[in-house]
Coordinates of C-alpha atoms and ligand atoms in Angstrom, one line a residue:
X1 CA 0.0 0.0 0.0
X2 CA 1.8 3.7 -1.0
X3 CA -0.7 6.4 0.0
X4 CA 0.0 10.5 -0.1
X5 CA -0.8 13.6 1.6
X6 CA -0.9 15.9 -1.4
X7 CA -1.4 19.7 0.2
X8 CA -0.2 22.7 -1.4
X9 CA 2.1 24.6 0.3
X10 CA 0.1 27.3 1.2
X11 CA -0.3 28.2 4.4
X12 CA -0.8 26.1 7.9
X13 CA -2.0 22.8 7.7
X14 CA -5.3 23.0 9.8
X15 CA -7.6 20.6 11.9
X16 CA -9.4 19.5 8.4
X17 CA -5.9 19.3 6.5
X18 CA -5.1 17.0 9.1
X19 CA -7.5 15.0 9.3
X20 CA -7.0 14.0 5.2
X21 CA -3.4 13.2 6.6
X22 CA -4.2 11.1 9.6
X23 CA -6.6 9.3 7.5
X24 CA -3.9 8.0 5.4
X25 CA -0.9 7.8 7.9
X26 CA -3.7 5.3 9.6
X27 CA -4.6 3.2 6.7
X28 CA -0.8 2.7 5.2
X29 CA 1.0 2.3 8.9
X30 CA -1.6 1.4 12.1
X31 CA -4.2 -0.7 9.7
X32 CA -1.7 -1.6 6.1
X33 CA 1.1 -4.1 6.4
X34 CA 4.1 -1.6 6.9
X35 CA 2.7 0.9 3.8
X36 CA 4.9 3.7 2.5
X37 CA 3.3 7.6 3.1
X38 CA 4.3 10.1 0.7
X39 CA 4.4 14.0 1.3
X40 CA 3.4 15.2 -1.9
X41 CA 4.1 19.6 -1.9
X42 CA 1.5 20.2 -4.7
X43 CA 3.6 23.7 -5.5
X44 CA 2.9 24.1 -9.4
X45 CA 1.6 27.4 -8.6
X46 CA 4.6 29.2 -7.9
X47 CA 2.7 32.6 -6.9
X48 CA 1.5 31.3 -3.9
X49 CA 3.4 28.4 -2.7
X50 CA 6.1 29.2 -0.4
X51 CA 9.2 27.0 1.0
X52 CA 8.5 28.8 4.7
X53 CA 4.9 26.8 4.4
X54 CA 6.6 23.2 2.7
X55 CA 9.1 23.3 6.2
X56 CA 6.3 24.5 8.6
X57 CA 4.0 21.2 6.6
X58 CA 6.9 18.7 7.5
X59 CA 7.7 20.0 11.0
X60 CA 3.9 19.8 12.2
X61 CA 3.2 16.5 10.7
X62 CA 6.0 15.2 12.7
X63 CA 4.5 16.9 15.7
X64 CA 2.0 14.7 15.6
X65 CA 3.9 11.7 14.8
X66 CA 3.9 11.4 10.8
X67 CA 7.1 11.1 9.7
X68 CA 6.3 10.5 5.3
X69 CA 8.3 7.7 3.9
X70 CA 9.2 10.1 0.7
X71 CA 8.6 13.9 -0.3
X72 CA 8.2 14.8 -3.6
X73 CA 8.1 18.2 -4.9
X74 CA 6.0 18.9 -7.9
X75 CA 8.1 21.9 -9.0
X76 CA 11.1 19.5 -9.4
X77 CA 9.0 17.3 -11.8
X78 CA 7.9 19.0 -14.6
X79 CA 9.6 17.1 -16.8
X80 CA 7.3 14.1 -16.4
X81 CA 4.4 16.5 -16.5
X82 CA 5.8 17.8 -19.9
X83 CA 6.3 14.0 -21.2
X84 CA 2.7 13.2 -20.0
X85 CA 1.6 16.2 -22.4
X86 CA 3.6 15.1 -25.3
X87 CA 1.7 11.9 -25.0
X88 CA -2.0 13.0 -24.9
X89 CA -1.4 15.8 -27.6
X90 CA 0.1 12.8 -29.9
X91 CA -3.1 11.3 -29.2
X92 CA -5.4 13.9 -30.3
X93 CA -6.7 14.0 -26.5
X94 CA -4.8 17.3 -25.5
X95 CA -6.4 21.1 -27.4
X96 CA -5.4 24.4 -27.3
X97 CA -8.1 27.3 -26.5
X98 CA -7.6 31.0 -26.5
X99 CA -10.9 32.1 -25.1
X100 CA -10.7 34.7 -22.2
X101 CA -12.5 34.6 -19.1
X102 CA -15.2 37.1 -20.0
X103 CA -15.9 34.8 -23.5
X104 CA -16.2 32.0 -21.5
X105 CA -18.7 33.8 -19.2
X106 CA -20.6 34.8 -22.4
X107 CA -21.0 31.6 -24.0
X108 CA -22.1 30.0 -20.5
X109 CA -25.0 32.1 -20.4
X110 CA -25.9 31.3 -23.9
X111 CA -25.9 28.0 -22.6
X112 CA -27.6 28.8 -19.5
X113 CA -30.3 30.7 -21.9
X114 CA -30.8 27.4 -24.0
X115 CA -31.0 25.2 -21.2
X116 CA -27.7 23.3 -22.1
X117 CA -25.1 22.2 -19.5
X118 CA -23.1 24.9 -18.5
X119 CA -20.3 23.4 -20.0
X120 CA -17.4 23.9 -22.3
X121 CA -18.7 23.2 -25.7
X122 CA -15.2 22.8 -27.1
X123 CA -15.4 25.4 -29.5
X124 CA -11.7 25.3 -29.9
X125 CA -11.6 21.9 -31.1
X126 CA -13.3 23.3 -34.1
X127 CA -10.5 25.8 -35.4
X128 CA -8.3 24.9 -37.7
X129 CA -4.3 25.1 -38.3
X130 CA -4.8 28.4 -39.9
X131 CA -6.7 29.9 -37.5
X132 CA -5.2 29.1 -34.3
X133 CA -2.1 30.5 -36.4
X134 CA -3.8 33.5 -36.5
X135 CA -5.2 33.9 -33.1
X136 CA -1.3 33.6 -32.5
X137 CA -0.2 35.9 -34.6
X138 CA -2.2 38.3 -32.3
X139 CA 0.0 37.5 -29.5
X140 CA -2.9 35.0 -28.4
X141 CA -1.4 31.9 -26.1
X142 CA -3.8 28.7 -25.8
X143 CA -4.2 27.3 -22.3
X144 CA -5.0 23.9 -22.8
X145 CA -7.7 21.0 -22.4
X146 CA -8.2 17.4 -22.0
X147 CA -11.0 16.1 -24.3
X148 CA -13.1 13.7 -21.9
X149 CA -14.1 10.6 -23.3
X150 CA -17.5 11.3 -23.1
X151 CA -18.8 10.7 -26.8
X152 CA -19.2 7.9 -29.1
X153 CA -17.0 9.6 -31.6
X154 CA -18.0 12.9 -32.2
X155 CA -16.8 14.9 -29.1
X156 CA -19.8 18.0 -30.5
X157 CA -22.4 15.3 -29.0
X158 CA -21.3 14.2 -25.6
X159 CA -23.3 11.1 -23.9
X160 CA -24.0 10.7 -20.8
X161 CA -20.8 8.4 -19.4
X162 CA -20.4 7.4 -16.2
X163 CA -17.2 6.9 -14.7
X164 CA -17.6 4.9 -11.5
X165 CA -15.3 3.4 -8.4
X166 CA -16.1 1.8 -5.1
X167 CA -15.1 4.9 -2.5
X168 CA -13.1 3.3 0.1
X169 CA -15.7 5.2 2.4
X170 CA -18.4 6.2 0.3
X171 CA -19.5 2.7 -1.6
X172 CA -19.8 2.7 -5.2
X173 CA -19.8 6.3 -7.0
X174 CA -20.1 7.7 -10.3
X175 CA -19.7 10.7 -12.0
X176 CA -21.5 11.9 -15.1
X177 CA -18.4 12.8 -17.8
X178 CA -20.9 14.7 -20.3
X179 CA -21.6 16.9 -17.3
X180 CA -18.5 18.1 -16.9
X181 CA -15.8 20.8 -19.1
X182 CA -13.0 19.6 -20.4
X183 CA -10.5 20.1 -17.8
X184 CA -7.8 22.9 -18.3
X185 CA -4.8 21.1 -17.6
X186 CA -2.1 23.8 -18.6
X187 CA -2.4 28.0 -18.2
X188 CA -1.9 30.0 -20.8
X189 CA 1.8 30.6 -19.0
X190 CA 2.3 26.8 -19.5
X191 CA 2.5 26.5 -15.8
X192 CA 0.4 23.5 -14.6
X193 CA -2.9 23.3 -13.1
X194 CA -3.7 20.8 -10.3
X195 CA -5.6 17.8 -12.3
X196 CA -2.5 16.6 -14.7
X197 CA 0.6 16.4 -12.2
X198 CA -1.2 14.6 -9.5
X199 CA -2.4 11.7 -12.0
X200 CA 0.8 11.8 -13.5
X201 CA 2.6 11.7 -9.6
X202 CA -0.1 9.2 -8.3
X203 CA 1.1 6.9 -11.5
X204 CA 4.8 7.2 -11.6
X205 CA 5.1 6.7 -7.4
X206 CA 2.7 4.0 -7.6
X207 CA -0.2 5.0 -5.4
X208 CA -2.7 2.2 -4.1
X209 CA -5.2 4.3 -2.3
X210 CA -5.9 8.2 -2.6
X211 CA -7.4 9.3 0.7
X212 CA -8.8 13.0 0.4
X213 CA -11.8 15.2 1.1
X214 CA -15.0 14.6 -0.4
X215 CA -14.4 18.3 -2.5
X216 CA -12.4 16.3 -5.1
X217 CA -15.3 13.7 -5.9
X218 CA -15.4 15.5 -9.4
X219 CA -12.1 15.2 -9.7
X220 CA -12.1 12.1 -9.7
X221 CA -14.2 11.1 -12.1
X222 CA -12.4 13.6 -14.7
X223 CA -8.8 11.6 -13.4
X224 CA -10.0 8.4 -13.9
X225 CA -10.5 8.8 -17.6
X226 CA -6.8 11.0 -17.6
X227 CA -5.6 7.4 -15.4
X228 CA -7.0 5.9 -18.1
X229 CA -5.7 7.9 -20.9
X230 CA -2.1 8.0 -19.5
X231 CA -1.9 4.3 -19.7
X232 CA -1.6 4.3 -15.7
X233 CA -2.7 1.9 -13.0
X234 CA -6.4 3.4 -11.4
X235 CA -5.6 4.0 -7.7
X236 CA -8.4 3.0 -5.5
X237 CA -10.2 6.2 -4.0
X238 CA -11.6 6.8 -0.8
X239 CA -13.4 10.4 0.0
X240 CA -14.1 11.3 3.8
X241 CA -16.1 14.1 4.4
X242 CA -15.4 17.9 5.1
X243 CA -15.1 19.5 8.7
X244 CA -16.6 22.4 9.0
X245 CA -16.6 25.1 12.5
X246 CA -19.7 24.8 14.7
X247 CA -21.7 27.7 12.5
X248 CA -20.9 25.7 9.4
X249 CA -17.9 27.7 8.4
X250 CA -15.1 25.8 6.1
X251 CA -11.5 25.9 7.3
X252 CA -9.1 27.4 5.2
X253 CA -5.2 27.3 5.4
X254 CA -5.0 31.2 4.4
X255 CA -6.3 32.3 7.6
X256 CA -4.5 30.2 10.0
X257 CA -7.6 29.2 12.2
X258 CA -7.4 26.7 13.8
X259 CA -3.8 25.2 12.5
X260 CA -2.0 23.4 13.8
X261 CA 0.7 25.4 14.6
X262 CA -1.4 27.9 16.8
X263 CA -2.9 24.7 18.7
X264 CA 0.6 23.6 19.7
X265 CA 1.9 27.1 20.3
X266 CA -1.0 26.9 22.5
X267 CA 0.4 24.3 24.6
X268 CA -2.4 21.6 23.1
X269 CA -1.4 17.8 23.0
X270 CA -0.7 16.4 19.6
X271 CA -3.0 13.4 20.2
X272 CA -5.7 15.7 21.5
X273 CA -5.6 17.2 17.8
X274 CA -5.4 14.2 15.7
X275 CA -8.1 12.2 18.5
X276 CA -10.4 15.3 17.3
X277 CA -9.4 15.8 13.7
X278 CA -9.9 11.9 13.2
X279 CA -12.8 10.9 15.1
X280 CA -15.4 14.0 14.4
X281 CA -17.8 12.4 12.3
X282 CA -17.2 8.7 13.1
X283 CA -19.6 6.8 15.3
X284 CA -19.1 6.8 18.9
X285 CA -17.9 9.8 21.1
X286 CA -15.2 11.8 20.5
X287 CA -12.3 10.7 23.3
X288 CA -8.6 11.5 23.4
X289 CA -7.0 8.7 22.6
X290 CA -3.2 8.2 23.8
X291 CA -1.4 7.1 20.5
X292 CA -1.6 7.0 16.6
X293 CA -2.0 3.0 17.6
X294 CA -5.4 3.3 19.1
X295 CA -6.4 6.0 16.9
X296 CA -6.4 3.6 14.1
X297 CA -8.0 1.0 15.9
X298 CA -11.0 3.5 16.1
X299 CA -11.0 4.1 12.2
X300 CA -13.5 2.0 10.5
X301 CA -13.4 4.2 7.2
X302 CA -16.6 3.1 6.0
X303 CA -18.3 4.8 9.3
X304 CA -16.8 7.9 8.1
X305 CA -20.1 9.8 7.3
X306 CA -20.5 11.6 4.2
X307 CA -22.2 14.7 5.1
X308 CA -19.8 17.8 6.8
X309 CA -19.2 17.5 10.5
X310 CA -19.4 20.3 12.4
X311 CA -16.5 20.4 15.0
X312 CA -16.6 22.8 18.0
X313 CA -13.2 24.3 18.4
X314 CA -13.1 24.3 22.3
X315 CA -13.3 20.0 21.8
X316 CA -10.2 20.3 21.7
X317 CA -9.2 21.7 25.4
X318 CA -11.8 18.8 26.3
X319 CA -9.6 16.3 25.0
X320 CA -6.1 17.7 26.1
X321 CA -7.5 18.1 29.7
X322 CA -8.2 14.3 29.2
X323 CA -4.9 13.2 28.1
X324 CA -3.4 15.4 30.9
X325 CA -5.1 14.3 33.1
X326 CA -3.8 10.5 32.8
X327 CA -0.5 11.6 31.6
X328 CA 1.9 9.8 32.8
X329 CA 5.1 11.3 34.4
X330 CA 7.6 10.1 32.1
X331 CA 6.0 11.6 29.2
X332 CA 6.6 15.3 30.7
X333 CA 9.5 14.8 32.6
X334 CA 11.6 17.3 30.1
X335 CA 8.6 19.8 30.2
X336 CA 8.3 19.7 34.2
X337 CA 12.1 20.4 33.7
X338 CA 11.7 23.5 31.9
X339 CA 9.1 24.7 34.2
X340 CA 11.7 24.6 36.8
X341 CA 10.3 21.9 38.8
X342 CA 13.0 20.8 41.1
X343 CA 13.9 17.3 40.0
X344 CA 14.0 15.0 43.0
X345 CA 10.2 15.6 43.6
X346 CA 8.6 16.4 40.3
X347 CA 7.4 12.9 39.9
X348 CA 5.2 13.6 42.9
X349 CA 4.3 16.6 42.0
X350 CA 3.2 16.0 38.8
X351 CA 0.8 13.3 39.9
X352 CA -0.4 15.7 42.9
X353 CA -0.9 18.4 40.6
X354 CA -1.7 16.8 36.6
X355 CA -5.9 16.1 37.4
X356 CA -6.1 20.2 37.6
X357 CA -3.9 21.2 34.4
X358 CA -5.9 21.5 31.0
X359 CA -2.5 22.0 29.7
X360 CA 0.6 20.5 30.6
X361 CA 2.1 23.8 31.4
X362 CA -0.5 25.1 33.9
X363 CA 1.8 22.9 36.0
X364 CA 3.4 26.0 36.3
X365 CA 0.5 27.7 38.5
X366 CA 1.1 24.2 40.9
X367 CA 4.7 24.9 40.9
X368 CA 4.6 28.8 42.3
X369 CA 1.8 27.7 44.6
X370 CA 3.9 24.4 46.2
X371 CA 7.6 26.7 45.3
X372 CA 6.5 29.6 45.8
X373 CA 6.5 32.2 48.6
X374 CA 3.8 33.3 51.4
X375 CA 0.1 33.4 49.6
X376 CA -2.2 35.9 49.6
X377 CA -4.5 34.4 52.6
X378 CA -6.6 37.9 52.5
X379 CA -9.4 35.9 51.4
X380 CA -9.8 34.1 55.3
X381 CA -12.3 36.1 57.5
X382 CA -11.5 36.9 60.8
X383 CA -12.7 33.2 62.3
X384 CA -11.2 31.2 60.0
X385 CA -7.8 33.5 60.2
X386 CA -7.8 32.4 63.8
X387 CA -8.6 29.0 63.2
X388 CA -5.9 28.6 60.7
X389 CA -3.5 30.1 63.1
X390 CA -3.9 27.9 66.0
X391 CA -4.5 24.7 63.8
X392 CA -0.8 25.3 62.7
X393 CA 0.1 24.8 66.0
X394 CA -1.1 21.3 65.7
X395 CA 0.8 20.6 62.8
X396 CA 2.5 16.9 62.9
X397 CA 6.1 16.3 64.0
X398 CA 9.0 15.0 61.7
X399 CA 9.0 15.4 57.5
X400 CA 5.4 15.1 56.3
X401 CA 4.7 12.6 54.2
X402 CA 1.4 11.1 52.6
X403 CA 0.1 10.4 55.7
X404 CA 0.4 13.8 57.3
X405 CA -2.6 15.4 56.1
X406 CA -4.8 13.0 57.9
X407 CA -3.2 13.4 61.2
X408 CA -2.9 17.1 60.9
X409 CA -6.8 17.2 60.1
X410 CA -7.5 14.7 62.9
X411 CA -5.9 16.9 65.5
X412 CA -7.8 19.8 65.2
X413 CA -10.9 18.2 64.4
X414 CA -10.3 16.6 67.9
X415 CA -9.4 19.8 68.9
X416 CA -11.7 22.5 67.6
X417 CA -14.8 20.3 67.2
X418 CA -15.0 21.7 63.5
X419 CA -15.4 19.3 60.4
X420 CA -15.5 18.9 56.5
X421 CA -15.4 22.3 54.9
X422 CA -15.5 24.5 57.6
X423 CA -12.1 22.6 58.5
X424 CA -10.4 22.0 55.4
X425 CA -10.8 24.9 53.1
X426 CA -9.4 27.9 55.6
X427 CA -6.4 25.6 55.5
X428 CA -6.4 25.2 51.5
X429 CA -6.7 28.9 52.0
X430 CA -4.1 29.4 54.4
X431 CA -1.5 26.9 52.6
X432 CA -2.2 27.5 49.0
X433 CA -4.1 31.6 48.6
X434 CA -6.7 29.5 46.5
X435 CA -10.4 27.7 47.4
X436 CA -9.5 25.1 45.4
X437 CA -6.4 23.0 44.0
X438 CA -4.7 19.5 44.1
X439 CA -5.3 17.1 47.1
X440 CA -3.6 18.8 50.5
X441 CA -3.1 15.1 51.1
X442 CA -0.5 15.3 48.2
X443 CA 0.2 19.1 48.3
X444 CA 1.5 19.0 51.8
X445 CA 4.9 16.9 51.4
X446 CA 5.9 19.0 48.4
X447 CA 5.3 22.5 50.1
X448 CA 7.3 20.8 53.1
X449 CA 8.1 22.1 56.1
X450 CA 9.9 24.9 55.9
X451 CA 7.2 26.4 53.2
X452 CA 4.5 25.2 55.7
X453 CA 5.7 27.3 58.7
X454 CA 6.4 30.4 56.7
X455 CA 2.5 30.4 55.8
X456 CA 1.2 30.5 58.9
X457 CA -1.3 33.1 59.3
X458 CA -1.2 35.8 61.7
X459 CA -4.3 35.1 64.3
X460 CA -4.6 39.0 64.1
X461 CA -7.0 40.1 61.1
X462 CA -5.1 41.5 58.2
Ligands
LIG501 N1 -3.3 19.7 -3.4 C1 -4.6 19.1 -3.4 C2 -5.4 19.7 -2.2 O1 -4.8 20.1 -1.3 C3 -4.5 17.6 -3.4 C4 -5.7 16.9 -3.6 C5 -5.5 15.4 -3.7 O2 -5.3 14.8 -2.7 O3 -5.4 14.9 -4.8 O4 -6.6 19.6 -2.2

């Protein structure tokens, strides 16, 4: 199995461009016996495609643990486009047109005004040597098209022909040839337009299975028949379905919504994004999953619904507060690093303190409230500042450990009659500034001793 991940290079790959990726990372390496990916930079269009993009496509990928097989550049291969042109000119199958935009708009409302398809009616096939010499000799240059095989011979009278495949997700499909132009396959400039180079690519790597979004159903159809006309093996196509925001907008790599690099420059898992970008749509629940492994044991492609799934964008914090929360400690050791955590008890703090992070990095609120100095205790009223203040006094001998919470609490409730919250939280208060947090339980070992004593409240009101 040799699938690809075909985007242009751009902008930022987003949530939906991931999910075309993931789709096939899954099928060639968690689901295919040891397939080959391919990272395919569709960058014909020189205007807009930019190397900065290409490096950013290859760095986020990997981020989320796709790491292609091969990348292919389409600007380096022109000379098999080029060859591919020589071929289906020799066969009569490849014609030059000179019509402008605004002709082309003309004639389609002609069309539109006889009730025919508004479709190319190949007009240009119809000029002769001479003319097209002529239309030259004004400084003219064709842009050219394929001639679908949609007739039985005479290409003025298309008939209705159906090219059809079994969608990997979809089931059997067809599309109507007659209803469609013929395809521009090369500008007026002679650059390349999207439909040639990615038959020729899909044929000369040897592509099994095209993965890609349900927008390129047409396309397919009209690549089939250029497949076909080539002389090149048919890949087998599967099409999953668009994501769309939660008030139906698309998602577009020119804006950067929602990319991928913004997610992880906002401290978001990787798995949290490729658990959403894969599972929106499928049946069952959206859940974080914890690797590309179990992500792909999720996939059943054929459950892949065919309408557009709406995603809501804050999923995403839903899932990474998942994943967090079961993180295990190895897996951010480096990261608890870089937050300064000191070393000899991050492994206990990270399990005191991981069920209250969304992020990985709020670790870094846990670390000045268990590191930090004295906190703001203003919030204790006059009782519970008192209460606080002589509780301390019952605080347990010796190093605290796990157990200390419970004897500390014990003590004064033996001591001051009080109980449940009326106990605990003007200690939380007292120890940590905030009304909620981590387990004291867990909490009190790490702040330690020395930490411990230096909060004690004053029993004077502040
Ligand atoms: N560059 C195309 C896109 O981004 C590739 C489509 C395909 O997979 O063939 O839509």
């Amino acid at each position: 199995m040799i699938v690809r991940f075909a985007p242009s290079p751009t902008g930022l790959l987003h949530i939906g461009n991931l999910r075309t990726a993931i789709f096939n990372w899954l099928l060639a390496k968690e689901k295919g016996e040891g397939g080959t990916f391919v990272l395919r930079y569709d960058d014909t269009d020189a205007e807009r495609s930019r190397v900065e993009y290409a490096d950013a496509i290859l760095e986020d990928l990997g981020w989320i643990g796709i790491h292609p097989d091969l990348v292919i550049r389409q600007s380096e291969r022109i000379p098999l486009y080029d060859a591919a042109v020589a071929r289906l000119t020799a066969a009569g199958l490849l014609y030059p047109c000179y019509e402008t935009a605004e002709e082309l708009d003309v004639r389609r409302k002609r069309r539109a005004a006889r009730d025919l398809p508004p479709i190319y009616g190949r007009e240009a096939l119809k000029l002769d040597v001479a003319s097209r010499a002529e239309l030259e000799s004004r400084g003219l240059k064709p842009h050219w098209r394929f001639l679908l095989p949609n007739h039985d011979g005479d290409p003025f009278a298309p008939v209705r022909t159906d090219i059809g495949w079994d969608d990997l997700i979809r089931g059997p499909q067809t599309v109507d040839l007659a209803s469609l132009s013929d395809p521009v396959l090369v500008r007026e400039d002679g650059s390349y337009l999207y439909t040639l180079p990615s038959v020729v690519d899909d044929g000369a790597v040897g592509i099994t299975d095209v993965i890609r979004g349900g927008d390129h159903i047409t396309n397919t159809g009209v690549q089939i028949a250029l497949f076909e006309a080539l002389g090149l093996a048919v890949p087998r196509f599967g099409h999953h379905n668009l994501l769309t925001t939660i008030d139906g907008e698309g998602l577009s790599k020119r804006s950067g919504a929602l990319s991928l690099r913004s997610l992880r420059e906002g401290g978001v898992e990787p798995m949290a994004v490729a658990s959403l970008a894969a599972l929106v749509g499928l049946s069952g629940s959206i859940e974080a999953v914890d690797d590309l492994t179990a992500l792909g044991d999720r996939l059943v492609l054929a459950d892949v619904s065919a309408s557009a799934s709406k995603f809501d964008p804050a999923e995403v914090d839903r899932l990474n507060q998942a994943l967090v929360h079961r993180m295990p400690y190895k897996r951010v050791a480096e990261r608890l690093r870089q937050l300064d955590v000191p070393d000899g008890d991050a492994e206990a703090f990270w399990s005191a303190v991981r069920g209250n992070c969304v992020h990985v990095r709020d670790a870094a609120t846990w670390r000045d409230v268990v590191y930090g100095g004295a906190p703001d205790a203003s919030a204790l009223g006059p009782d519970d500042r008192a209460f606080a203040a002589a509780a301390f006094d019952l605080l347990p001998a010796g190093p605290f450990d796990g157990a200390s919470w419970a004897a500390w609490t014990g003590a004064v409730k033996t001591a001051t009659g009080r109980k449940g919250r009326a106990l605990f939280m003007p200690l939380r208060i007292a120890l940590t500034g905030l009304d909620h947090g981590p387990e004291l339980a867990a909490l009190l070992p790490l702040i330690g001793r020395e930490r411990v004593e230096a909060r004690r409240p004053s029993a004077a009101a502040a």
